[in-house]
XYZ file of C-alpha atoms in Angstrom:
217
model
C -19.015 -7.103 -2.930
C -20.443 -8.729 -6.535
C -18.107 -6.997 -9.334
C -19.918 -4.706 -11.321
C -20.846 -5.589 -15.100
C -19.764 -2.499 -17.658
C -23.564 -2.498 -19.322
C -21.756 0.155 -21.726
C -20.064 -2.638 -23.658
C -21.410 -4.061 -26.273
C -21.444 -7.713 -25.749
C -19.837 -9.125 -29.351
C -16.664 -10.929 -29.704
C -14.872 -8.085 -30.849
C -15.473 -6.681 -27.840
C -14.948 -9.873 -25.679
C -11.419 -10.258 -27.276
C -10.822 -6.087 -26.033
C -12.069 -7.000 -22.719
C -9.729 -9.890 -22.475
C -6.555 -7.753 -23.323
C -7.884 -5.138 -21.041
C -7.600 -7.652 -18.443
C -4.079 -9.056 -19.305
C -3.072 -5.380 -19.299
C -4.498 -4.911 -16.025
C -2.831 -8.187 -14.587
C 0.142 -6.974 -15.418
C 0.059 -3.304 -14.192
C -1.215 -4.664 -10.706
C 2.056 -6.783 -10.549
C 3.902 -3.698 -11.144
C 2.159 -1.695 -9.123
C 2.539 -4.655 -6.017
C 6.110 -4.783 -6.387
C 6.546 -1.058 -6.305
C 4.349 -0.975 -2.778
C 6.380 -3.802 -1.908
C 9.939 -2.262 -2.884
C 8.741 1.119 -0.993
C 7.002 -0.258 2.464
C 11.004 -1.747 2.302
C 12.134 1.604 1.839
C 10.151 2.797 4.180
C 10.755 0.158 7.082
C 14.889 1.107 6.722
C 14.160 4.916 6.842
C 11.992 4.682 9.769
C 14.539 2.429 11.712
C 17.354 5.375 10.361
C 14.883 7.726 11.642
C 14.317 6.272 15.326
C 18.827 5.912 15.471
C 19.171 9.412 14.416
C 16.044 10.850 16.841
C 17.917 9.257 19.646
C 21.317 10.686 18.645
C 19.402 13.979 18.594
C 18.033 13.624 21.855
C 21.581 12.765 23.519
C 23.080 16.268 21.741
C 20.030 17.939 23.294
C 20.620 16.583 26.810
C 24.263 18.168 26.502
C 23.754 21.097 24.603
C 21.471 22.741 27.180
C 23.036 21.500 29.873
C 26.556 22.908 28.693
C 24.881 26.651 27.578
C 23.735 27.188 31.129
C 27.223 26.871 32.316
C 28.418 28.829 29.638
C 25.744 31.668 30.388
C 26.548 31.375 34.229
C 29.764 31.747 33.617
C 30.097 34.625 31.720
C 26.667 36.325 32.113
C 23.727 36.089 29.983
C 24.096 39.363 28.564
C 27.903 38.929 27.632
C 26.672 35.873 26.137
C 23.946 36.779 23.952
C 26.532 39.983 22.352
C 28.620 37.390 21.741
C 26.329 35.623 20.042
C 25.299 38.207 17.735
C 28.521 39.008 16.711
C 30.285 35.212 15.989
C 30.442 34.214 12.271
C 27.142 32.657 10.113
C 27.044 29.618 9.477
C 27.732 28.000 5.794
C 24.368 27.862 4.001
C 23.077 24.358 3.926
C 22.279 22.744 -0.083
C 18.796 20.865 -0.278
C 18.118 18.566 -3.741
C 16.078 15.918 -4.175
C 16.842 12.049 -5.217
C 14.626 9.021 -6.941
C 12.907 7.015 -4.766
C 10.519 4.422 -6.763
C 9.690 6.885 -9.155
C 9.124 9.289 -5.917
C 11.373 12.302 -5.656
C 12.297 12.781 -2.117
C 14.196 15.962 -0.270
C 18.324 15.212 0.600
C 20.081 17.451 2.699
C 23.657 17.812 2.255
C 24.827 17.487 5.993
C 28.230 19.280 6.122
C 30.995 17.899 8.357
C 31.182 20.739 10.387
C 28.983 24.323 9.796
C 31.824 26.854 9.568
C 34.346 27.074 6.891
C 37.230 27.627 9.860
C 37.706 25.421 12.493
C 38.188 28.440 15.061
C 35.488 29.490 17.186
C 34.378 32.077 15.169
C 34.064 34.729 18.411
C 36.991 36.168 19.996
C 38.413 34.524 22.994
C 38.655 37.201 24.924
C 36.708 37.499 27.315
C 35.115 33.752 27.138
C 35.284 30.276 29.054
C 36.147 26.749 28.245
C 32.229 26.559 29.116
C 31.378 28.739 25.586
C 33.542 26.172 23.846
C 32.007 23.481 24.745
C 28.734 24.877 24.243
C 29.509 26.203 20.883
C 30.424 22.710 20.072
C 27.394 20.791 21.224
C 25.551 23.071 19.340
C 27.112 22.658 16.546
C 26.755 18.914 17.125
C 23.104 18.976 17.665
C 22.670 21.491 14.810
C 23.908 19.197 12.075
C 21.469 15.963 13.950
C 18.649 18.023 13.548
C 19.581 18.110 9.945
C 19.669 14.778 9.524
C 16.740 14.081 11.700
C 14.591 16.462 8.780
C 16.089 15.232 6.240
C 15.263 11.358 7.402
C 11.868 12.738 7.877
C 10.837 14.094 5.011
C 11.885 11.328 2.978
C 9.552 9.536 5.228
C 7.043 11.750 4.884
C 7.274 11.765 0.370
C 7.440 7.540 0.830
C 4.231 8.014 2.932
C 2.014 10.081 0.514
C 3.428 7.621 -2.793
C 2.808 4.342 -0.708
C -0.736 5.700 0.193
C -1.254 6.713 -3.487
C 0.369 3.161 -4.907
C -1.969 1.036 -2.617
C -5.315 2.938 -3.936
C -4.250 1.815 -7.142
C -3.497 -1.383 -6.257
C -6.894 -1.839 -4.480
C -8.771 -0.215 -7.311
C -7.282 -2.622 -9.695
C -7.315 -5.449 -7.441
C -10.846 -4.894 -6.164
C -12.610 -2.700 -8.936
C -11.192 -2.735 -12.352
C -10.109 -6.436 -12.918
C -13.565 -7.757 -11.020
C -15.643 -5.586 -13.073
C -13.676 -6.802 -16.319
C -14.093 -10.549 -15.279
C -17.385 -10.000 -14.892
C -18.105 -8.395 -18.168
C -15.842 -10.951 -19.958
C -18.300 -13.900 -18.386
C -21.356 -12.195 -19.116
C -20.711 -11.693 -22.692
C -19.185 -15.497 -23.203
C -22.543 -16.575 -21.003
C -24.735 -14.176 -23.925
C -22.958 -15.282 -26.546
C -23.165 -19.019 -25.815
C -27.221 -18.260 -25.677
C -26.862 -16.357 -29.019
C -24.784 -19.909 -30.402
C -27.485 -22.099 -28.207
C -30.882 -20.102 -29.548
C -28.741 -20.427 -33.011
C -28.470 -24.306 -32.677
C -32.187 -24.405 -32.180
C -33.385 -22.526 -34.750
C -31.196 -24.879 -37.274
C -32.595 -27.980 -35.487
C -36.471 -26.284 -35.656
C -35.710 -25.451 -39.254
C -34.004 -28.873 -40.728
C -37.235 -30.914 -38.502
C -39.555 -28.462 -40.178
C -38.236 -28.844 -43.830
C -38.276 -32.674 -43.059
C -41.680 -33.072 -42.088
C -42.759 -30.739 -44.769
C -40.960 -32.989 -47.323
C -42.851 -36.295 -45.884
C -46.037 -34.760 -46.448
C -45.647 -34.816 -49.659
């Protein structure tokens, strides 16, 4: 596509010399800007390959956590189970803050080691299998994956929207801005070296004219 010419600039060399600098400045930002798109689609490549490990993790806990309530509930009895349930201890509360990314803030979860305060069960045992245990513990387990599986995700997701919105730039820039600037920067050189040429000739027509007039005499 032929770059555009800005017809809004007036073409003098005042204006030629701002176009120039404009284009400099431009040169420059687009390096930034490529860097930072290059720096992030990095980023981005290591979080999605973090992403994929922990997904899989996730999937194993799921595989045994299911597996290991149905015992639990068979065991016991789906109705003991689910009053048990109601009345074990909450869970801590989870802390979410952001960090700096490329300029980019992105969501961190603080993943605890474990989601209760106590190491006990957090039920009483009476009443309750080695089945509940285990469930309670793959639970747990998968809980705190899932965690990490959002967290790894939305710092995916944040990268995403900034790499879409540094690449726009870049191709603006790139394929807009410092075309259109060449562009005007040669046109007014080409109209100024008419101005110089048209100049030149007037000088020549001028001197032959004042020559011939002085011959005559």
């Amino acid at each position: 596509m032929k770059a555009k010419i800005m017809r809004s600039v007036r073409p003098t060399r005042i204006e030629l010399q701002k176009i120039r600098k404009r284009i400099v400045l431009s040169e420059r930002g687009l390096e930034l800007l490529q860097d930072k798109l290059d720096a992030m689609i990095r980023e981005m490549t290591g979080m999605k390959a973090e992403y994929n490990a922990l997904a899989e993790e996730c999937m194993k806990h799921v595989k045994t956590a299911y597996p290991a309530l149905t015992r639990a509930g068979m065991s016991m009895g789906w109705r003991n189970l689910s009053a048990l349930a109601s009345t074990s201890d909450e869970m801590k509360d989870v802390d979410m803050h952001t960090r700096n990314i490329m300029g980019r803030r992105v969501p961190e979860i603080e993943v605890p080691d474990r989601l209760r305060d106590s190491p006990l069960p957090g039920y009483t045992l009476s009443g309750t299998t080695s089945y509940l245990d285990s469930a309670r513990a793959e639970f747990e387990e998968l809980t705190l994956a899932y965690l990490r599986v959002a967290e790894a995700e939305g710092v995916i997701r944040s990268l995403n929207g900034e790499i879409r919105k540094t690449r726009r730039r870049v191709n603006a820039l790139e394929n807009v801005m410092i075309p259109s600037l060449n562009a005007t920067a040669g046109y007014i050189e080409s109209y100024l070296e008419e101005l110089e040429r048209e100049e030149l000739f007037r000088r020549k027509w001028a001197k032959s004219a004042l020559g011939g007039e002085r011959r005559w005499r």
